[in-house]
PDB file of C-alpha atoms and ligand atoms in Angstrom:
ATOM      1  CA  UNK U  18     -44.660  70.708 -64.881  1.00  0.00           C
ATOM      2  CA  UNK U  19     -42.816  69.052 -61.671  1.00  0.00           C
ATOM      3  CA  UNK U  20     -43.148  65.299 -62.092  1.00  0.00           C
ATOM      4  CA  UNK U  21     -43.668  62.773 -59.248  1.00  0.00           C
ATOM      5  CA  UNK U  22     -44.305  58.895 -59.379  1.00  0.00           C
ATOM      6  CA  UNK U  23     -44.555  55.648 -57.479  1.00  0.00           C
ATOM      7  CA  UNK U  24     -42.111  53.024 -58.372  1.00  0.00           C
ATOM      8  CA  UNK U  25     -42.715  49.348 -57.733  1.00  0.00           C
ATOM      9  CA  UNK U  26     -42.988  45.920 -59.195  1.00  0.00           C
ATOM     10  CA  UNK U  27     -45.975  45.233 -59.621  1.00  0.00           C
ATOM     11  CA  UNK U  28     -47.274  48.824 -59.384  1.00  0.00           C
ATOM     12  CA  UNK U  29     -50.664  48.787 -61.393  1.00  0.00           C
ATOM     13  CA  UNK U  30     -52.684  48.269 -57.987  1.00  0.00           C
ATOM     14  CA  UNK U  31     -51.111  51.304 -56.361  1.00  0.00           C
ATOM     15  CA  UNK U  32     -53.458  53.848 -55.054  1.00  0.00           C
ATOM     16  CA  UNK U  33     -50.849  56.515 -54.833  1.00  0.00           C
ATOM     17  CA  UNK U  34     -51.616  58.460 -58.022  1.00  0.00           C
ATOM     18  CA  UNK U  35     -55.310  58.706 -56.993  1.00  0.00           C
ATOM     19  CA  UNK U  36     -54.364  60.191 -53.662  1.00  0.00           C
ATOM     20  CA  UNK U  37     -51.677  62.552 -54.815  1.00  0.00           C
ATOM     21  CA  UNK U  38     -53.685  63.991 -57.601  1.00  0.00           C
ATOM     22  CA  UNK U  39     -56.331  64.527 -54.840  1.00  0.00           C
ATOM     23  CA  UNK U  40     -53.769  66.442 -52.635  1.00  0.00           C
ATOM     24  CA  UNK U  41     -52.728  68.258 -55.641  1.00  0.00           C
ATOM     25  CA  UNK U  42     -56.123  69.325 -56.372  1.00  0.00           C
ATOM     26  CA  UNK U  43     -56.701  70.294 -52.718  1.00  0.00           C
ATOM     27  CA  UNK U  44     -53.446  72.337 -52.064  1.00  0.00           C
ATOM     28  CA  UNK U  45     -53.484  73.750 -55.675  1.00  0.00           C
ATOM     29  CA  UNK U  46     -49.973  72.541 -56.579  1.00  0.00           C
ATOM     30  CA  UNK U  47     -49.060  72.271 -60.356  1.00  0.00           C
ATOM     31  CA  UNK U  48     -47.789  68.687 -60.604  1.00  0.00           C
ATOM     32  CA  UNK U  49     -48.178  65.353 -62.272  1.00  0.00           C
ATOM     33  CA  UNK U  50     -47.959  62.097 -60.396  1.00  0.00           C
ATOM     34  CA  UNK U  51     -47.476  58.616 -62.271  1.00  0.00           C
ATOM     35  CA  UNK U  52     -47.015  55.007 -61.915  1.00  0.00           C
ATOM     36  CA  UNK U  53     -43.368  53.532 -62.954  1.00  0.00           C
ATOM     37  CA  UNK U  54     -42.942  49.844 -63.083  1.00  0.00           C
ATOM     38  CA  UNK U  55     -39.360  49.360 -62.974  1.00  0.00           C
ATOM     39  CA  UNK U  56     -37.875  45.956 -63.821  1.00  0.00           C
ATOM     40  CA  UNK U  57     -36.523  43.710 -61.140  1.00  0.00           C
ATOM     41  CA  UNK U  58     -32.672  44.591 -61.259  1.00  0.00           C
ATOM     42  CA  UNK U  59     -33.372  47.948 -63.273  1.00  0.00           C
ATOM     43  CA  UNK U  60     -34.444  50.071 -60.311  1.00  0.00           C
ATOM     44  CA  UNK U  61     -31.502  52.395 -59.932  1.00  0.00           C
ATOM     45  CA  UNK U  62     -31.591  53.175 -63.928  1.00  0.00           C
ATOM     46  CA  UNK U  63     -35.194  53.848 -63.867  1.00  0.00           C
ATOM     47  CA  UNK U  64     -34.596  56.263 -60.903  1.00  0.00           C
ATOM     48  CA  UNK U  65     -31.716  57.916 -62.655  1.00  0.00           C
ATOM     49  CA  UNK U  66     -33.943  58.317 -65.955  1.00  0.00           C
ATOM     50  CA  UNK U  67     -36.729  59.725 -63.856  1.00  0.00           C
ATOM     51  CA  UNK U  68     -34.698  62.362 -62.042  1.00  0.00           C
ATOM     52  CA  UNK U  69     -32.840  63.431 -65.159  1.00  0.00           C
ATOM     53  CA  UNK U  70     -36.368  64.054 -67.070  1.00  0.00           C
ATOM     54  CA  UNK U  71     -38.170  66.708 -64.560  1.00  0.00           C
ATOM     55  CA  UNK U  72     -38.553  64.234 -61.724  1.00  0.00           C
ATOM     56  CA  UNK U  73     -38.670  66.022 -58.243  1.00  0.00           C
ATOM     57  CA  UNK U  74     -39.476  63.102 -56.134  1.00  0.00           C
ATOM     58  CA  UNK U  75     -41.004  59.717 -55.846  1.00  0.00           C
ATOM     59  CA  UNK U  76     -42.449  57.084 -53.555  1.00  0.00           C
ATOM     60  CA  UNK U  77     -41.076  53.633 -53.740  1.00  0.00           C
ATOM     61  CA  UNK U  78     -42.961  50.478 -52.852  1.00  0.00           C
ATOM     62  CA  UNK U  79     -42.364  46.728 -52.804  1.00  0.00           C
ATOM     63  CA  UNK U  80     -39.813  45.290 -53.636  1.00  0.00           C
ATOM     64  CA  UNK U  81     -37.542  48.280 -53.944  1.00  0.00           C
ATOM     65  CA  UNK U  82     -37.688  50.182 -50.507  1.00  0.00           C
ATOM     66  CA  UNK U  83     -34.123  48.625 -49.430  1.00  0.00           C
ATOM     67  CA  UNK U  84     -32.680  49.533 -52.876  1.00  0.00           C
ATOM     68  CA  UNK U  85     -33.915  52.911 -52.392  1.00  0.00           C
ATOM     69  CA  UNK U  86     -32.252  53.065 -48.956  1.00  0.00           C
ATOM     70  CA  UNK U  87     -29.043  52.261 -50.613  1.00  0.00           C
ATOM     71  CA  UNK U  88     -29.457  54.711 -53.357  1.00  0.00           C
ATOM     72  CA  UNK U  89     -30.154  57.744 -51.253  1.00  0.00           C
ATOM     73  CA  UNK U  90     -27.229  60.342 -50.807  1.00  0.00           C
ATOM     74  CA  UNK U  91     -28.598  61.642 -47.657  1.00  0.00           C
ATOM     75  CA  UNK U  92     -31.414  59.499 -45.126  1.00  0.00           C
ATOM     76  CA  UNK U  93     -33.237  60.795 -42.444  1.00  0.00           C
ATOM     77  CA  UNK U  94     -32.990  59.356 -38.962  1.00  0.00           C
ATOM     78  CA  UNK U  95     -35.993  57.428 -39.354  1.00  0.00           C
ATOM     79  CA  UNK U  96     -35.106  56.098 -42.697  1.00  0.00           C
ATOM     80  CA  UNK U  97     -31.847  55.009 -41.362  1.00  0.00           C
ATOM     81  CA  UNK U  98     -33.442  53.179 -38.301  1.00  0.00           C
ATOM     82  CA  UNK U  99     -36.232  51.607 -40.716  1.00  0.00           C
ATOM     83  CA  UNK U 100     -33.574  50.373 -43.168  1.00  0.00           C
ATOM     84  CA  UNK U 101     -35.911  51.233 -45.850  1.00  0.00           C
ATOM     85  CA  UNK U 102     -36.946  54.154 -47.863  1.00  0.00           C
ATOM     86  CA  UNK U 103     -40.513  55.016 -49.258  1.00  0.00           C
ATOM     87  CA  UNK U 104     -39.881  58.606 -50.270  1.00  0.00           C
ATOM     88  CA  UNK U 105     -37.121  59.984 -52.579  1.00  0.00           C
ATOM     89  CA  UNK U 106     -36.562  63.852 -53.147  1.00  0.00           C
ATOM     90  CA  UNK U 107     -34.099  65.511 -55.243  1.00  0.00           C
ATOM     91  CA  UNK U 108     -32.907  68.703 -53.658  1.00  0.00           C
ATOM     92  CA  UNK U 109     -32.285  72.021 -55.796  1.00  0.00           C
ATOM     93  CA  UNK U 110     -28.412  71.310 -55.334  1.00  0.00           C
ATOM     94  CA  UNK U 111     -28.977  67.852 -56.730  1.00  0.00           C
ATOM     95  CA  UNK U 112     -28.886  65.552 -53.587  1.00  0.00           C
ATOM     96  CA  UNK U 113     -30.981  62.505 -53.591  1.00  0.00           C
ATOM     97  CA  UNK U 114     -32.807  62.663 -50.137  1.00  0.00           C
ATOM     98  CA  UNK U 115     -34.307  59.270 -48.672  1.00  0.00           C
ATOM     99  CA  UNK U 116     -37.259  59.286 -46.002  1.00  0.00           C
ATOM    100  CA  UNK U 117     -39.543  56.882 -44.632  1.00  0.00           C
ATOM    101  CA  UNK U 118     -43.109  57.965 -44.088  1.00  0.00           C
ATOM    102  CA  UNK U 119     -44.873  54.640 -43.299  1.00  0.00           C
ATOM    103  CA  UNK U 120     -44.292  54.528 -39.526  1.00  0.00           C
ATOM    104  CA  UNK U 121     -45.064  58.095 -39.128  1.00  0.00           C
ATOM    105  CA  UNK U 122     -48.402  57.462 -41.390  1.00  0.00           C
ATOM    106  CA  UNK U 123     -49.382  54.781 -38.803  1.00  0.00           C
ATOM    107  CA  UNK U 124     -49.053  56.676 -35.910  1.00  0.00           C
ATOM    108  CA  UNK U 125     -51.022  59.685 -37.374  1.00  0.00           C
ATOM    109  CA  UNK U 126     -53.630  57.273 -38.491  1.00  0.00           C
ATOM    110  CA  UNK U 127     -53.838  55.788 -34.960  1.00  0.00           C
ATOM    111  CA  UNK U 128     -54.211  59.474 -33.385  1.00  0.00           C
ATOM    112  CA  UNK U 129     -56.901  60.302 -36.307  1.00  0.00           C
ATOM    113  CA  UNK U 130     -59.105  57.385 -34.868  1.00  0.00           C
ATOM    114  CA  UNK U 131     -58.457  58.897 -31.308  1.00  0.00           C
ATOM    115  CA  UNK U 132     -56.140  56.005 -30.308  1.00  0.00           C
ATOM    116  CA  UNK U 133     -53.991  56.760 -27.412  1.00  0.00           C
ATOM    117  CA  UNK U 134     -50.422  55.358 -27.406  1.00  0.00           C
ATOM    118  CA  UNK U 135     -48.640  56.896 -24.536  1.00  0.00           C
ATOM    119  CA  UNK U 136     -48.438  54.498 -21.770  1.00  0.00           C
ATOM    120  CA  UNK U 137     -50.262  51.898 -23.505  1.00  0.00           C
ATOM    121  CA  UNK U 138     -49.519  48.061 -24.041  1.00  0.00           C
ATOM    122  CA  UNK U 139     -49.028  47.688 -27.754  1.00  0.00           C
ATOM    123  CA  UNK U 140     -48.795  44.131 -29.566  1.00  0.00           C
ATOM    124  CA  UNK U 141     -47.145  44.549 -32.894  1.00  0.00           C
ATOM    125  CA  UNK U 142     -47.711  41.240 -35.117  1.00  0.00           C
ATOM    126  CA  UNK U 143     -45.051  40.658 -37.895  1.00  0.00           C
ATOM    127  CA  UNK U 144     -41.199  41.206 -38.037  1.00  0.00           C
ATOM    128  CA  UNK U 145     -41.131  42.163 -41.758  1.00  0.00           C
ATOM    129  CA  UNK U 146     -40.240  45.565 -43.468  1.00  0.00           C
ATOM    130  CA  UNK U 147     -43.924  47.212 -42.518  1.00  0.00           C
ATOM    131  CA  UNK U 148     -43.141  46.322 -38.763  1.00  0.00           C
ATOM    132  CA  UNK U 149     -39.643  47.621 -38.846  1.00  0.00           C
ATOM    133  CA  UNK U 150     -40.766  50.967 -40.159  1.00  0.00           C
ATOM    134  CA  UNK U 151     -43.550  51.239 -37.451  1.00  0.00           C
ATOM    135  CA  UNK U 152     -41.440  50.334 -34.454  1.00  0.00           C
ATOM    136  CA  UNK U 153     -39.425  53.905 -34.517  1.00  0.00           C
ATOM    137  CA  UNK U 154     -42.528  56.211 -34.584  1.00  0.00           C
ATOM    138  CA  UNK U 155     -44.542  53.797 -31.974  1.00  0.00           C
ATOM    139  CA  UNK U 156     -41.542  53.918 -29.482  1.00  0.00           C
ATOM    140  CA  UNK U 157     -41.547  57.806 -30.062  1.00  0.00           C
ATOM    141  CA  UNK U 158     -45.041  57.741 -28.410  1.00  0.00           C
ATOM    142  CA  UNK U 159     -43.632  56.404 -25.250  1.00  0.00           C
ATOM    143  CA  UNK U 160     -45.992  53.280 -25.006  1.00  0.00           C
ATOM    144  CA  UNK U 161     -45.697  51.380 -21.585  1.00  0.00           C
ATOM    145  CA  UNK U 162     -44.405  48.497 -23.616  1.00  0.00           C
ATOM    146  CA  UNK U 163     -44.090  47.476 -27.196  1.00  0.00           C
ATOM    147  CA  UNK U 164     -44.421  43.643 -27.655  1.00  0.00           C
ATOM    148  CA  UNK U 165     -43.184  42.465 -31.321  1.00  0.00           C
ATOM    149  CA  UNK U 166     -44.508  38.620 -31.935  1.00  0.00           C
ATOM    150  CA  UNK U 167     -43.679  36.986 -35.099  1.00  0.00           C
ATOM    151  CA  UNK U 168     -44.479  33.483 -36.599  1.00  0.00           C
ATOM    152  CA  UNK U 169     -40.554  33.098 -36.970  1.00  0.00           C
ATOM    153  CA  UNK U 170     -39.459  34.392 -33.449  1.00  0.00           C
ATOM    154  CA  UNK U 171     -35.977  35.101 -34.245  1.00  0.00           C
ATOM    155  CA  UNK U 172     -36.908  37.602 -36.805  1.00  0.00           C
ATOM    156  CA  UNK U 173     -38.922  39.355 -33.840  1.00  0.00           C
ATOM    157  CA  UNK U 174     -35.819  38.995 -31.522  1.00  0.00           C
ATOM    158  CA  UNK U 175     -33.561  40.665 -34.061  1.00  0.00           C
ATOM    159  CA  UNK U 176     -35.819  43.811 -34.302  1.00  0.00           C
ATOM    160  CA  UNK U 177     -36.168  43.941 -30.455  1.00  0.00           C
ATOM    161  CA  UNK U 178     -32.429  43.961 -30.185  1.00  0.00           C
ATOM    162  CA  UNK U 179     -32.094  46.606 -33.036  1.00  0.00           C
ATOM    163  CA  UNK U 180     -34.311  49.026 -31.460  1.00  0.00           C
ATOM    164  CA  UNK U 181     -33.629  48.118 -27.702  1.00  0.00           C
ATOM    165  CA  UNK U 182     -32.032  51.574 -27.073  1.00  0.00           C
ATOM    166  CA  UNK U 183     -35.183  53.156 -28.479  1.00  0.00           C
ATOM    167  CA  UNK U 184     -37.572  52.292 -25.799  1.00  0.00           C
ATOM    168  CA  UNK U 185     -39.472  49.382 -23.792  1.00  0.00           C
ATOM    169  CA  UNK U 186     -39.564  46.876 -26.286  1.00  0.00           C
ATOM    170  CA  UNK U 187     -39.480  43.080 -26.264  1.00  0.00           C
ATOM    171  CA  UNK U 188     -40.030  40.075 -28.565  1.00  0.00           C
ATOM    172  CA  UNK U 189     -42.319  36.840 -28.206  1.00  0.00           C
ATOM    173  CA  UNK U 190     -43.529  33.974 -29.961  1.00  0.00           C
ATOM    174  CA  UNK U 191     -47.193  33.929 -31.102  1.00  0.00           C
ATOM    175  CA  UNK U 192     -47.687  31.237 -28.469  1.00  0.00           C
ATOM    176  CA  UNK U 193     -46.030  32.903 -25.478  1.00  0.00           C
ATOM    177  CA  UNK U 194     -48.126  35.955 -25.756  1.00  0.00           C
ATOM    178  CA  UNK U 195     -50.107  37.015 -22.439  1.00  0.00           C
ATOM    179  CA  UNK U 196     -52.346  40.090 -22.184  1.00  0.00           C
ATOM    180  CA  UNK U 197     -53.692  42.287 -21.544  1.00  0.00           C
ATOM    181  CA  UNK U 198     -52.720  44.653 -24.489  1.00  0.00           C
ATOM    182  CA  UNK U 199     -54.400  47.866 -25.337  1.00  0.00           C
ATOM    183  CA  UNK U 200     -53.906  47.878 -28.952  1.00  0.00           C
ATOM    184  CA  UNK U 201     -53.086  45.079 -31.395  1.00  0.00           C
ATOM    185  CA  UNK U 202     -51.593  46.232 -34.703  1.00  0.00           C
ATOM    186  CA  UNK U 203     -51.305  43.369 -37.465  1.00  0.00           C
ATOM    187  CA  UNK U 204     -48.356  44.096 -39.806  1.00  0.00           C
ATOM    188  CA  UNK U 205     -48.068  40.854 -41.167  1.00  0.00           C
ATOM    189  CA  UNK U 206     -49.088  39.816 -44.757  1.00  0.00           C
ATOM    190  CA  UNK U 207     -50.952  36.889 -43.708  1.00  0.00           C
ATOM    191  CA  UNK U 208     -54.311  38.488 -44.889  1.00  0.00           C
ATOM    192  CA  UNK U 209     -52.797  38.225 -48.460  1.00  0.00           C
ATOM    193  CA  UNK U 210     -53.501  34.415 -48.287  1.00  0.00           C
ATOM    194  CA  UNK U 211     -56.668  34.868 -46.465  1.00  0.00           C
ATOM    195  CA  UNK U 212     -54.707  33.613 -43.061  1.00  0.00           C
ATOM    196  CA  UNK U 213     -54.613  35.230 -39.729  1.00  0.00           C
ATOM    197  CA  UNK U 214     -51.611  35.111 -37.256  1.00  0.00           C
ATOM    198  CA  UNK U 215     -52.168  32.184 -34.864  1.00  0.00           C
ATOM    199  CA  UNK U 216     -52.322  34.072 -31.550  1.00  0.00           C
ATOM    200  CA  UNK U 217     -54.841  33.221 -28.674  1.00  0.00           C
ATOM    201  CA  UNK U 218     -58.416  34.462 -29.161  1.00  0.00           C
ATOM    202  CA  UNK U 219     -58.177  35.134 -25.218  1.00  0.00           C
ATOM    203  CA  UNK U 220     -56.069  38.311 -26.462  1.00  0.00           C
ATOM    204  CA  UNK U 221     -58.931  39.903 -27.682  1.00  0.00           C
ATOM    205  CA  UNK U 222     -61.499  41.917 -25.397  1.00  0.00           C
ATOM    206  CA  UNK U 223     -64.002  44.499 -25.880  1.00  0.00           C
ATOM    207  CA  UNK U 224     -61.777  47.500 -24.874  1.00  0.00           C
ATOM    208  CA  UNK U 225     -58.816  46.477 -27.283  1.00  0.00           C
ATOM    209  CA  UNK U 226     -58.184  48.603 -30.272  1.00  0.00           C
ATOM    210  CA  UNK U 227     -57.306  46.359 -33.390  1.00  0.00           C
ATOM    211  CA  UNK U 228     -55.537  47.772 -36.352  1.00  0.00           C
ATOM    212  CA  UNK U 229     -54.343  45.622 -39.616  1.00  0.00           C
ATOM    213  CA  UNK U 230     -52.027  47.455 -41.828  1.00  0.00           C
ATOM    214  CA  UNK U 231     -53.728  45.874 -44.943  1.00  0.00           C
ATOM    215  CA  UNK U 232     -57.050  47.000 -46.219  1.00  0.00           C
ATOM    216  CA  UNK U 233     -59.662  45.678 -48.735  1.00  0.00           C
ATOM    217  CA  UNK U 234     -63.407  45.381 -49.224  1.00  0.00           C
ATOM    218  CA  UNK U 235     -65.077  44.974 -45.997  1.00  0.00           C
ATOM    219  CA  UNK U 236     -62.999  43.559 -42.981  1.00  0.00           C
ATOM    220  CA  UNK U 237     -59.754  42.037 -43.493  1.00  0.00           C
ATOM    221  CA  UNK U 238     -59.488  38.440 -42.302  1.00  0.00           C
ATOM    222  CA  UNK U 239     -57.775  39.633 -38.946  1.00  0.00           C
ATOM    223  CA  UNK U 240     -60.354  42.196 -38.426  1.00  0.00           C
ATOM    224  CA  UNK U 241     -63.429  40.137 -38.809  1.00  0.00           C
ATOM    225  CA  UNK U 242     -61.770  37.482 -36.518  1.00  0.00           C
ATOM    226  CA  UNK U 243     -61.273  40.184 -33.954  1.00  0.00           C
ATOM    227  CA  UNK U 244     -64.861  41.607 -34.542  1.00  0.00           C
ATOM    228  CA  UNK U 245     -66.227  38.164 -34.157  1.00  0.00           C
ATOM    229  CA  UNK U 246     -64.506  37.869 -30.653  1.00  0.00           C
ATOM    230  CA  UNK U 247     -66.113  41.324 -29.490  1.00  0.00           C
ATOM    231  CA  UNK U 248     -63.632  43.786 -30.271  1.00  0.00           C
ATOM    232  CA  UNK U 249     -65.235  47.042 -30.698  1.00  0.00           C
ATOM    233  CA  UNK U 250     -62.606  49.554 -32.119  1.00  0.00           C
ATOM    234  CA  UNK U 251     -61.617  48.031 -35.422  1.00  0.00           C
ATOM    235  CA  UNK U 252     -59.294  49.669 -38.142  1.00  0.00           C
ATOM    236  CA  UNK U 253     -57.873  49.024 -41.436  1.00  0.00           C
ATOM    237  CA  UNK U 254     -54.660  50.406 -43.009  1.00  0.00           C
ATOM    238  CA  UNK U 255     -56.255  52.743 -45.619  1.00  0.00           C
ATOM    239  CA  UNK U 256     -55.827  55.587 -43.496  1.00  0.00           C
ATOM    240  CA  UNK U 257     -52.297  54.908 -42.950  1.00  0.00           C
ATOM    241  CA  UNK U 258     -51.872  54.745 -46.678  1.00  0.00           C
ATOM    242  CA  UNK U 259     -53.353  58.359 -47.200  1.00  0.00           C
ATOM    243  CA  UNK U 260     -51.264  59.590 -44.129  1.00  0.00           C
ATOM    244  CA  UNK U 261     -47.892  58.428 -45.140  1.00  0.00           C
ATOM    245  CA  UNK U 262     -48.786  59.819 -48.809  1.00  0.00           C
ATOM    246  CA  UNK U 263     -49.469  63.277 -47.089  1.00  0.00           C
ATOM    247  CA  UNK U 264     -46.312  63.164 -45.137  1.00  0.00           C
ATOM    248  CA  UNK U 265     -44.311  62.462 -48.522  1.00  0.00           C
ATOM    249  CA  UNK U 266     -46.133  65.215 -50.223  1.00  0.00           C
ATOM    250  CA  UNK U 267     -45.357  67.618 -47.418  1.00  0.00           C
ATOM    251  CA  UNK U 268     -41.675  66.839 -47.742  1.00  0.00           C
ATOM    252  CA  UNK U 269     -41.727  67.454 -51.510  1.00  0.00           C
ATOM    253  CA  UNK U 270     -43.939  70.352 -51.687  1.00  0.00           C
ATOM    254  CA  UNK U 271     -43.726  71.958 -48.139  1.00  0.00           C
ATOM    255  CA  UNK U 272     -47.406  72.150 -47.847  1.00  0.00           C
ATOM    256  CA  UNK U 273     -49.520  69.537 -45.670  1.00  0.00           C
ATOM    257  CA  UNK U 274     -52.787  68.127 -47.454  1.00  0.00           C
ATOM    258  CA  UNK U 275     -55.558  67.295 -45.313  1.00  0.00           C
ATOM    259  CA  UNK U 276     -56.509  63.668 -45.351  1.00  0.00           C
ATOM    260  CA  UNK U 277     -60.210  63.077 -43.966  1.00  0.00           C
ATOM    261  CA  UNK U 278     -61.748  63.788 -47.513  1.00  0.00           C
ATOM    262  CA  UNK U 279     -59.240  61.739 -49.387  1.00  0.00           C
ATOM    263  CA  UNK U 280     -59.776  58.906 -47.182  1.00  0.00           C
ATOM    264  CA  UNK U 281     -63.473  59.007 -47.582  1.00  0.00           C
ATOM    265  CA  UNK U 282     -63.116  59.359 -51.619  1.00  0.00           C
ATOM    266  CA  UNK U 283     -60.663  56.477 -51.509  1.00  0.00           C
ATOM    267  CA  UNK U 284     -62.979  54.386 -49.495  1.00  0.00           C
ATOM    268  CA  UNK U 285     -65.889  55.182 -51.912  1.00  0.00           C
ATOM    269  CA  UNK U 286     -63.583  54.697 -54.978  1.00  0.00           C
ATOM    270  CA  UNK U 287     -62.965  51.430 -53.561  1.00  0.00           C
ATOM    271  CA  UNK U 288     -66.481  50.409 -53.028  1.00  0.00           C
ATOM    272  CA  UNK U 289     -66.035  49.807 -49.369  1.00  0.00           C
ATOM    273  CA  UNK U 290     -68.169  50.795 -46.491  1.00  0.00           C
TER     274      UNK U 290
HETATM  275  P1  ATR P 324     -43.867  43.250 -45.407  1.00  0.00           P
HETATM  276  O1  ATR P 324     -42.770  44.153 -45.841  1.00  0.00           O
HETATM  277  O2  ATR P 324     -45.154  43.713 -45.664  1.00  0.00           O
HETATM  278  O3  ATR P 324     -43.520  43.201 -43.925  1.00  0.00           O
HETATM  279  P2  ATR P 324     -42.283  40.881 -45.202  1.00  0.00           P
HETATM  280  O4  ATR P 324     -41.020  41.557 -45.088  1.00  0.00           O
HETATM  281  O5  ATR P 324     -42.281  39.769 -46.368  1.00  0.00           O
HETATM  282  O6  ATR P 324     -43.582  41.679 -45.829  1.00  0.00           O
HETATM  283  O7  ATR P 324     -42.891  40.234 -44.072  1.00  0.00           O
HETATM  284  C1  ATR P 324     -44.207  39.613 -43.824  1.00  0.00           C
HETATM  285  C2  ATR P 324     -44.318  39.385 -42.446  1.00  0.00           C
HETATM  286  O8  ATR P 324     -45.720  38.607 -42.396  1.00  0.00           O
HETATM  287  C3  ATR P 324     -43.495  38.431 -41.636  1.00  0.00           C
HETATM  288  O9  ATR P 324     -43.667  39.007 -40.334  1.00  0.00           O
HETATM  289  C4  ATR P 324     -44.144  37.101 -41.898  1.00  0.00           C
HETATM  290  O10 ATR P 324     -43.742  36.147 -40.774  1.00  0.00           O
HETATM  291  P3  ATR P 324     -42.579  35.087 -41.058  1.00  0.00           P
HETATM  292  O11 ATR P 324     -41.483  36.312 -40.595  1.00  0.00           O
HETATM  293  O12 ATR P 324     -42.672  34.052 -39.853  1.00  0.00           O
HETATM  294  O13 ATR P 324     -42.436  34.759 -42.491  1.00  0.00           O
HETATM  295  C5  ATR P 324     -45.651  37.495 -41.738  1.00  0.00           C
HETATM  296  N1  ATR P 324     -46.498  36.622 -42.272  1.00  0.00           N
HETATM  297  C6  ATR P 324     -46.818  36.188 -43.688  1.00  0.00           C
HETATM  298  N2  ATR P 324     -47.825  35.294 -43.738  1.00  0.00           N
HETATM  299  C7  ATR P 324     -48.078  34.829 -42.389  1.00  0.00           C
HETATM  300  C8  ATR P 324     -49.155  34.006 -41.705  1.00  0.00           C
HETATM  301  N3  ATR P 324     -49.754  33.201 -42.645  1.00  0.00           N
HETATM  302  N4  ATR P 324     -49.130  33.895 -40.625  1.00  0.00           N
HETATM  303  C9  ATR P 324     -48.357  34.695 -39.541  1.00  0.00           C
HETATM  304  N5  ATR P 324     -47.535  35.461 -40.115  1.00  0.00           N
HETATM  305  C10 ATR P 324     -47.363  35.633 -41.441  1.00  0.00           C
END
């Protein structure tokens, strides 16, 4: 049977095997999907071993996305501009393709939630790998403006420069932000330590849409903060996780699985609302 996997370190927490197993069942595709914890410094060897043993494709997660970018023999335009690869595929001719489905997953999930992006003012918090993967696909939706704000403002400025030719993008420090924004996306990892980016509460209004790329049981700290301030449209990153997986699955198998039921099952599995 064709073999697929997610590579990371650590990887025990990854929901990808659960998601792809449901996709395979739904689309009647005969495949296996496993977790592989590659040792730090041993990613290239683990990948070589996998593709020498019935491996057809894999997802790549923290901390190997940049290494996967280096390893790929051919890159999609969106992987090239993201500087990171989360999806590898071995072609029948033995070429290792690298793609990045994270940003497309975000945009698809925002649309799934009925959020309009065209002509909207979008604020993206954070300037790490997650932000970088999101910027290209967000600009492709023709927002009125995309503001990148980061605790370390120099990193936001660097990203704004990289993407300057792709659309109306600017960088700002948290303290300089002035609304109104129609959508705030939190791509920072602040939630992992129970923190939230230190932006002004004045940016939150009842009609703003709030999206945290993180997810967990109940609201993330950022979403809880926004909800308390009166935001009504609040979303977490679980849908993005499933949508980026669906995009990877389509690259590997040429068939696009539906995400709705998988999102519900995953939420139920996590014991979430
Ligand atoms: P990822 O790949 O998930 O984006 P990363 O590249 O390590 O991870 O980036 C983490 C992001 O979260 C950065 O933008 C970081 O801000 P700095 O560049 O200033 O470090 C942001 N971040 C992490 N903890 C934060 C906190 N407590 N408050 C605000 N931003 C935080």
